[in-house]
Short mmCIF file of C-alpha atoms in Angstrom, two decimals:
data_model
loop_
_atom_site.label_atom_id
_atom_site.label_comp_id
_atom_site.label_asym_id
_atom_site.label_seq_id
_atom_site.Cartn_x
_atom_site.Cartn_y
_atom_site.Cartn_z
CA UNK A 134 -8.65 -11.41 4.72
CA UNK A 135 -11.15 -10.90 7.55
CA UNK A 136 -10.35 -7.42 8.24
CA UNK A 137 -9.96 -4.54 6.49
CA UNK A 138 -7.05 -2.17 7.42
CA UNK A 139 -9.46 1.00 7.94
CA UNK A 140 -6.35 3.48 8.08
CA UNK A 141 -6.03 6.71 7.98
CA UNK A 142 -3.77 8.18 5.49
CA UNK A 143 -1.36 11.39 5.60
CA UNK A 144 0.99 11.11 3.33
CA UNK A 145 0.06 14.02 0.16
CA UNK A 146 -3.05 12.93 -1.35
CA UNK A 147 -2.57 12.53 -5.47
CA UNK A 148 -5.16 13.66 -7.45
CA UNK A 149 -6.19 13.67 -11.34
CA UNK A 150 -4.60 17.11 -12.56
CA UNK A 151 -8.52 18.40 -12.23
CA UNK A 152 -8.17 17.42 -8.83
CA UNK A 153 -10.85 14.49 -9.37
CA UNK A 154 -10.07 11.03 -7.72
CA UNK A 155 -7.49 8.69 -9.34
CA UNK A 156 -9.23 6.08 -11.33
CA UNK A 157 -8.08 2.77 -10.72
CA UNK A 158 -9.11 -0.47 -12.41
CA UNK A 159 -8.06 -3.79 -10.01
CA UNK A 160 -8.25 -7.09 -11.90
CA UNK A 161 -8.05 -10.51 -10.04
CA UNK A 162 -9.72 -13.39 -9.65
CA UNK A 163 -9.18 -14.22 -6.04
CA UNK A 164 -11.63 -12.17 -4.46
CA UNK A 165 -9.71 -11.90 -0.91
CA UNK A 166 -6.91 -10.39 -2.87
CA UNK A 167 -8.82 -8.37 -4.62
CA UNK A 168 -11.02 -6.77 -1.62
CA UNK A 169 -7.72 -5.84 0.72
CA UNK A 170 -6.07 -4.55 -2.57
CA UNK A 171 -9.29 -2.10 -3.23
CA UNK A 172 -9.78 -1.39 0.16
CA UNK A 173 -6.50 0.10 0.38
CA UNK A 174 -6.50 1.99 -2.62
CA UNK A 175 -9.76 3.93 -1.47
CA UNK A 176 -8.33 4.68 1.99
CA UNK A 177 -5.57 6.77 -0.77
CA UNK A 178 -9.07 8.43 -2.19
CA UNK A 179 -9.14 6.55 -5.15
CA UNK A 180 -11.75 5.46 -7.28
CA UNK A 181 -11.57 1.58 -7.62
CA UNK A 182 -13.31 -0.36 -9.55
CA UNK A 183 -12.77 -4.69 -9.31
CA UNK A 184 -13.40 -6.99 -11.74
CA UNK A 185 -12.26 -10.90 -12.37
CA UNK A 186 -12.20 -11.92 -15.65
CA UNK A 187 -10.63 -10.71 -18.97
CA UNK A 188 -13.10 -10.09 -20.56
CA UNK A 189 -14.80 -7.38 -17.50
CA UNK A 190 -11.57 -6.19 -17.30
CA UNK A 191 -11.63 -4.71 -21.33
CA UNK A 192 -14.91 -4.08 -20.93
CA UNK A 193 -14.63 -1.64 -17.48
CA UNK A 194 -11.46 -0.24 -19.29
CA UNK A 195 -12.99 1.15 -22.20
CA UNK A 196 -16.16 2.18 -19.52
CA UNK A 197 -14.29 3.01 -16.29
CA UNK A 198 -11.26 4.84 -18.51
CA UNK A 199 -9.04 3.93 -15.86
CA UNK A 200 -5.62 6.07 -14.83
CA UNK A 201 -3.93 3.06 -13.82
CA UNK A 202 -4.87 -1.17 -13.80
CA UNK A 203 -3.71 -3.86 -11.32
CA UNK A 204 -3.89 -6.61 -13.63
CA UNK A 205 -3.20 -10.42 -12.48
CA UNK A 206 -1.53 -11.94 -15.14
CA UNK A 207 -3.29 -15.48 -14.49
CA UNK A 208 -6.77 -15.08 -15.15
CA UNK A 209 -9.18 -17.56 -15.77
CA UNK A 210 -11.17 -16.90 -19.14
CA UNK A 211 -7.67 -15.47 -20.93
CA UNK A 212 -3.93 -14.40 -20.03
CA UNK A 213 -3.40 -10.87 -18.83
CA UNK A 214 -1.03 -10.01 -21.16
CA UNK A 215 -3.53 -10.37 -23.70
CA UNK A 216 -5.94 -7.99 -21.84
CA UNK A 217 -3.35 -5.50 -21.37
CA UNK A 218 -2.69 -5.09 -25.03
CA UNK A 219 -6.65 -4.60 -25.30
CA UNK A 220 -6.44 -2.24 -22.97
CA UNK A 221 -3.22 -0.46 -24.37
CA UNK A 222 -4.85 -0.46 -27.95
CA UNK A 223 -8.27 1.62 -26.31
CA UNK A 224 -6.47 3.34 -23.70
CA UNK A 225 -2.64 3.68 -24.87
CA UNK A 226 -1.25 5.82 -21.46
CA UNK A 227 -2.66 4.00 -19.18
CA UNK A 228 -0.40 2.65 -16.16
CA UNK A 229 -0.23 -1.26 -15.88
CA UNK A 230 0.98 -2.87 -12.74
CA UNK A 231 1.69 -6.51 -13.24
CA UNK A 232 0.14 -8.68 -10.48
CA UNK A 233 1.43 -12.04 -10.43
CA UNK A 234 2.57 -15.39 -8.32
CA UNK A 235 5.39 -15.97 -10.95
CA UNK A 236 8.66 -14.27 -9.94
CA UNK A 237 11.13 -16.09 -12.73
CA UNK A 238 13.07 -13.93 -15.18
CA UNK A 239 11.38 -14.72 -18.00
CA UNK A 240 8.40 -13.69 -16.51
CA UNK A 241 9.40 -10.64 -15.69
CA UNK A 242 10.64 -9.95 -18.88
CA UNK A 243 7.33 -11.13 -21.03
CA UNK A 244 5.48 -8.57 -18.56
CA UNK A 245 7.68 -5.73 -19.23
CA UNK A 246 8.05 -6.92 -23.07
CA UNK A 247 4.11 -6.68 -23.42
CA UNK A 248 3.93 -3.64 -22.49
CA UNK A 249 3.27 -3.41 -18.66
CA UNK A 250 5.10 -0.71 -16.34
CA UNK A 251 6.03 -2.64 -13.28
CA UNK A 252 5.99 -5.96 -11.58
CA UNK A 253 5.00 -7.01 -8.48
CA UNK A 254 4.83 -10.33 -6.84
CA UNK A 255 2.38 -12.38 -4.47
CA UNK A 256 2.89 -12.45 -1.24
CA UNK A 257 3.81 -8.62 -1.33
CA UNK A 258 3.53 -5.97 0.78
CA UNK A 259 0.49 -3.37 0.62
CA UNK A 260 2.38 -0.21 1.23
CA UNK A 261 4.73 -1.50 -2.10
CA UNK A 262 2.30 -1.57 -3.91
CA UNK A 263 0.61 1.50 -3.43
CA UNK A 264 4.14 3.47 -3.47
CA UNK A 265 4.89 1.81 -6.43
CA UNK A 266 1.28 2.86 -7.95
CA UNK A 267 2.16 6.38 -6.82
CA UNK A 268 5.63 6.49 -8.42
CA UNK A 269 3.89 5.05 -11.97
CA UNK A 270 0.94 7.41 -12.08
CA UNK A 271 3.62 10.46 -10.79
CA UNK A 272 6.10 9.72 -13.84
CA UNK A 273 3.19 9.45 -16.76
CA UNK A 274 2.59 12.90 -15.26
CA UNK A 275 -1.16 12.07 -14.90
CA UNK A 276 -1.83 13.01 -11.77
CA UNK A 277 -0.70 15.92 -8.88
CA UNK A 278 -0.38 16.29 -5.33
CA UNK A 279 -2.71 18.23 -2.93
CA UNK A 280 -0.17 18.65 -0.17
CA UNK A 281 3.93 18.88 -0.63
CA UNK A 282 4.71 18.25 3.40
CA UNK A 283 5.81 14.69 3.35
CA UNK A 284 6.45 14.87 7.14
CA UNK A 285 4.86 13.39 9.88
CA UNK A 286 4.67 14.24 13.85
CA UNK A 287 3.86 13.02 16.45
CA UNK A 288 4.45 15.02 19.65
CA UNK A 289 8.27 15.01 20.04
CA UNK A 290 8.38 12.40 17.45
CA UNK A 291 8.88 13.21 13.78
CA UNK A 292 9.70 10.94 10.28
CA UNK A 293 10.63 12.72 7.44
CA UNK A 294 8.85 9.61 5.00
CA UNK A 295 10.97 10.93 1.76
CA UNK A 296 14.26 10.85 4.00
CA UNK A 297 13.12 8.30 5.70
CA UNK A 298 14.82 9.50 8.74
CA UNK A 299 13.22 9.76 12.38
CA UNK A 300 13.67 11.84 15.30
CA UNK A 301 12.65 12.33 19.29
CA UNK A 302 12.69 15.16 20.29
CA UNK A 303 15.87 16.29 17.93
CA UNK A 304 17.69 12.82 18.42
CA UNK A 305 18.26 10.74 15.45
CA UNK A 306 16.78 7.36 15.31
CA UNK A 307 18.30 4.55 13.09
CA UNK A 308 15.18 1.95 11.95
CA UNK A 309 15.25 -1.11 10.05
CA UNK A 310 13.19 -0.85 6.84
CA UNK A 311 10.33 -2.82 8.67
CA UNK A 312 10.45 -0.72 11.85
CA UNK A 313 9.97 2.01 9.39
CA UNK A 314 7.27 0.63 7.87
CA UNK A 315 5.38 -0.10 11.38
CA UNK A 316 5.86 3.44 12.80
CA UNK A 317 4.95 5.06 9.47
CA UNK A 318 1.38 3.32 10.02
CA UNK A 319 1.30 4.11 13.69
CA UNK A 320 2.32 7.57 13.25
CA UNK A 321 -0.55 8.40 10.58
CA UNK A 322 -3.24 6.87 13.02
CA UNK A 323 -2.42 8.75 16.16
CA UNK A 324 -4.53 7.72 19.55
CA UNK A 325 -6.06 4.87 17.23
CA UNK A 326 -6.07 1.76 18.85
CA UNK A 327 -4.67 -0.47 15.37
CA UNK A 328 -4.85 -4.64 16.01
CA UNK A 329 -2.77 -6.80 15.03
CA UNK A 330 -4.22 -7.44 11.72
CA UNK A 331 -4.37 -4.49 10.57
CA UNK A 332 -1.04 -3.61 11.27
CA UNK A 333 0.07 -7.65 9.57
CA UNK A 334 -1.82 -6.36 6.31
CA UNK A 335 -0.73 -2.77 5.92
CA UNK A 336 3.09 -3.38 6.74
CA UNK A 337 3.60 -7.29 6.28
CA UNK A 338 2.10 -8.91 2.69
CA UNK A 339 -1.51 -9.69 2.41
CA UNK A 340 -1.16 -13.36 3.43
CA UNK A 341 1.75 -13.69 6.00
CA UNK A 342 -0.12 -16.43 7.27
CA UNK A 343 -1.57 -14.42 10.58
CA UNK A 344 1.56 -14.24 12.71
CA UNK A 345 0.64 -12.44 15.42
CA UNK A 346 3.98 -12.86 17.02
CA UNK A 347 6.00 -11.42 14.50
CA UNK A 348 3.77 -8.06 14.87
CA UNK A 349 4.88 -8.47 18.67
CA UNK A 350 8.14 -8.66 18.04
CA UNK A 351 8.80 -5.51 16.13
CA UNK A 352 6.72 -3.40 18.64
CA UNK A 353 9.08 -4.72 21.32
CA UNK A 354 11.92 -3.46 18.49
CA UNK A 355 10.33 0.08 18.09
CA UNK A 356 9.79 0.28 21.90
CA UNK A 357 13.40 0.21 22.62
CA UNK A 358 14.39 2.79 20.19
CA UNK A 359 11.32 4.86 20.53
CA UNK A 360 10.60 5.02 23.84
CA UNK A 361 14.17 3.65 25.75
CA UNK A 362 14.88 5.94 28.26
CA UNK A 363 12.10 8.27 27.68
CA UNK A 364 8.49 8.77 28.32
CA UNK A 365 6.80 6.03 26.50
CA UNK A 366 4.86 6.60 23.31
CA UNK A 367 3.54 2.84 22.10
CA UNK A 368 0.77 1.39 24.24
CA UNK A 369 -0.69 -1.80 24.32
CA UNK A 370 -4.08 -1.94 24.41
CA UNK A 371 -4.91 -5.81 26.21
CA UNK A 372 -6.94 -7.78 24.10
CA UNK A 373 -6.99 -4.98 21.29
CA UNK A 374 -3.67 -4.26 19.67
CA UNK A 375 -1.03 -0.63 20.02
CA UNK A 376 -1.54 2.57 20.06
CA UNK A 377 0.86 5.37 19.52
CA UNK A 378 -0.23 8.69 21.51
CA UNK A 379 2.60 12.03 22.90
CA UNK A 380 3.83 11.30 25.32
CA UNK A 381 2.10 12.04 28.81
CA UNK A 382 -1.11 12.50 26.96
#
C-alpha cells in the first residue's frame, strides 16, 4: 500500500471493560498487509502490535497478552495453526481471526477445527475485518462500548449503520451494500477531502489492484441517489478525490 487510510472513525469506540485500549496482536509476513491491517486497527483506538514469524508471534502473546490475534495461517518459520494452539495453551480466551489466501472447505474447517474463531480471506475488505473483529471480541464479552448511538448525520442526511438504512431529509434511500459501504466512510469524515485510495482501501479489499475507476463509478451511483434532485452533498475535489459536506455549506 502507499497510503494509509488516515480516517476518522465514529462508529462506538470498544474498549477493554477498564476502559483501556483493545490489545491486538497482527501476525503476517507480508509487511504491506500487515501495515494497512495495523493502521486501521489504531484509527479504532487499538493497541496493535505486528510481528512476522511464529515464533514472535508466541513470544509477543505471552508478552503483549493480546485480546484478540490476526494470525496468517502461512507463515514462514511454522504453520499458524500451530502458533495458535501455543497461543491458546498460554492465553486460552483469546480471540483468533484466521488470515489466509486459502478459501477451500477443508481449509476452513482445519481453521475452525484448531481452534480459531473466524475466517477471513485475502483479498478482503478492511471494514470486514474490523466488524468481524468487533463482533468476536463483543461475544467473548471482553470488551464494552463507550458510546451506544450507532447513528450517523450529516446535515439532512442520516444512516442508521445497525439498520443500515439511510435517509435525506426524512426520505428513504435504498443502497447497494457497496454504496453503503462508501457513504458510511464519507459520512464519518465530513468536509474531509478523502482520495481515491483511501476510499479503494477502506471500502474495496487491500489489493483491488488500484482501480481508480471503479471508485468513480460508485460516486456517480451515490450521486444520483444522494443528491438527484436536491442540493448536492458529494464534491469532487480536481486532482484530489470527494468530499461529502451539508448541503449549501
Amino acid at each position: 500500500m502507499n497510503e494509509h487510510p488516515a480516517l476518522t472513525n465514529e462508529r462506538p469506540a470498544l474498549t477493554r471493560p477498564d476502559g483501556t485500549p483493545v490489545r491486538v496482536l497482527v501476525v503476517d509476513d507480508e509487511p504491506d498487509i500487515a501495515e494497512v491491517v495495523t493502521g486501521v486497527l489504531r484509527y479504532e483506538g487499538w493497541d496493535v502490535r505486528t510481528v512476522g514469524t511464529g515464533r514472535d508471534a508466541v513470544r509477543e502473546g505471552r508478552d503483549f497478552q493480546p485480546d484478540a490475534v490476526v494470525l496468517d495461517i502461512m507463515l514462514p518459520d511454522r504453520d499458524g495453526l500451530s502458533v495458535l494452539r501455543e497461543l491458546r495453551a498460554a492465553q486460552p480466551h483469546v480471540c483468533v481471526l484466521f488470515l489466509t489466501a486459502r478459501d477451500t472447505v477443508e481449509d476452513r474447517v482445519a481453521g475452525i477445527t484448531a481452534g480459531g474463531d473466524d475466517y477471513v480471506t485475502k483479498p478482503f475488505s478492511l471494514e470486514e475485518l474490523v466488524a468481524r473483529l468487533r463482533g468476536l471480541l463483543r461475544r467473548a464479552g471482553m470488551t464494552r462500548e463507550l458510546a451506544e448511538s450507532a447513528q450517523l448525520t450529516v446535515g439532512d442526511l442520516v444512516m442508521d449503520e445497525d439498520a443500515r438504512e439511510v435517509t435525506r431529509d426524512g426520505t428513504g434511500i435504498d443502497l447497494s451494500p457497496t454504496e453503503f459501504e462508501l457513504l458510511r466512510c464519507l459520512m464519518r469524515n465530513p468536509r474531509r477531502v478523502l482520495s481515491k485510495t483511501q476510499l479503494l482501501d477502506r471500502v474495496w479489499s487491500y489489493d483491488f489492484g488500484g482501480q481508480a475507476h471503479v471508485v468513480e463509478l460508485y460516486v456517480s451511483y451515490l450521486r444520483k441517489k444522494i443528491d438527484a434532485g436536491r442540493e448536492p452533498m458529494i464534491h469532487t475535489v480536481r486532482g484530489t478525490g470527494y468530499v461529502l459536506k451539508p448541503a449549501g455549506r
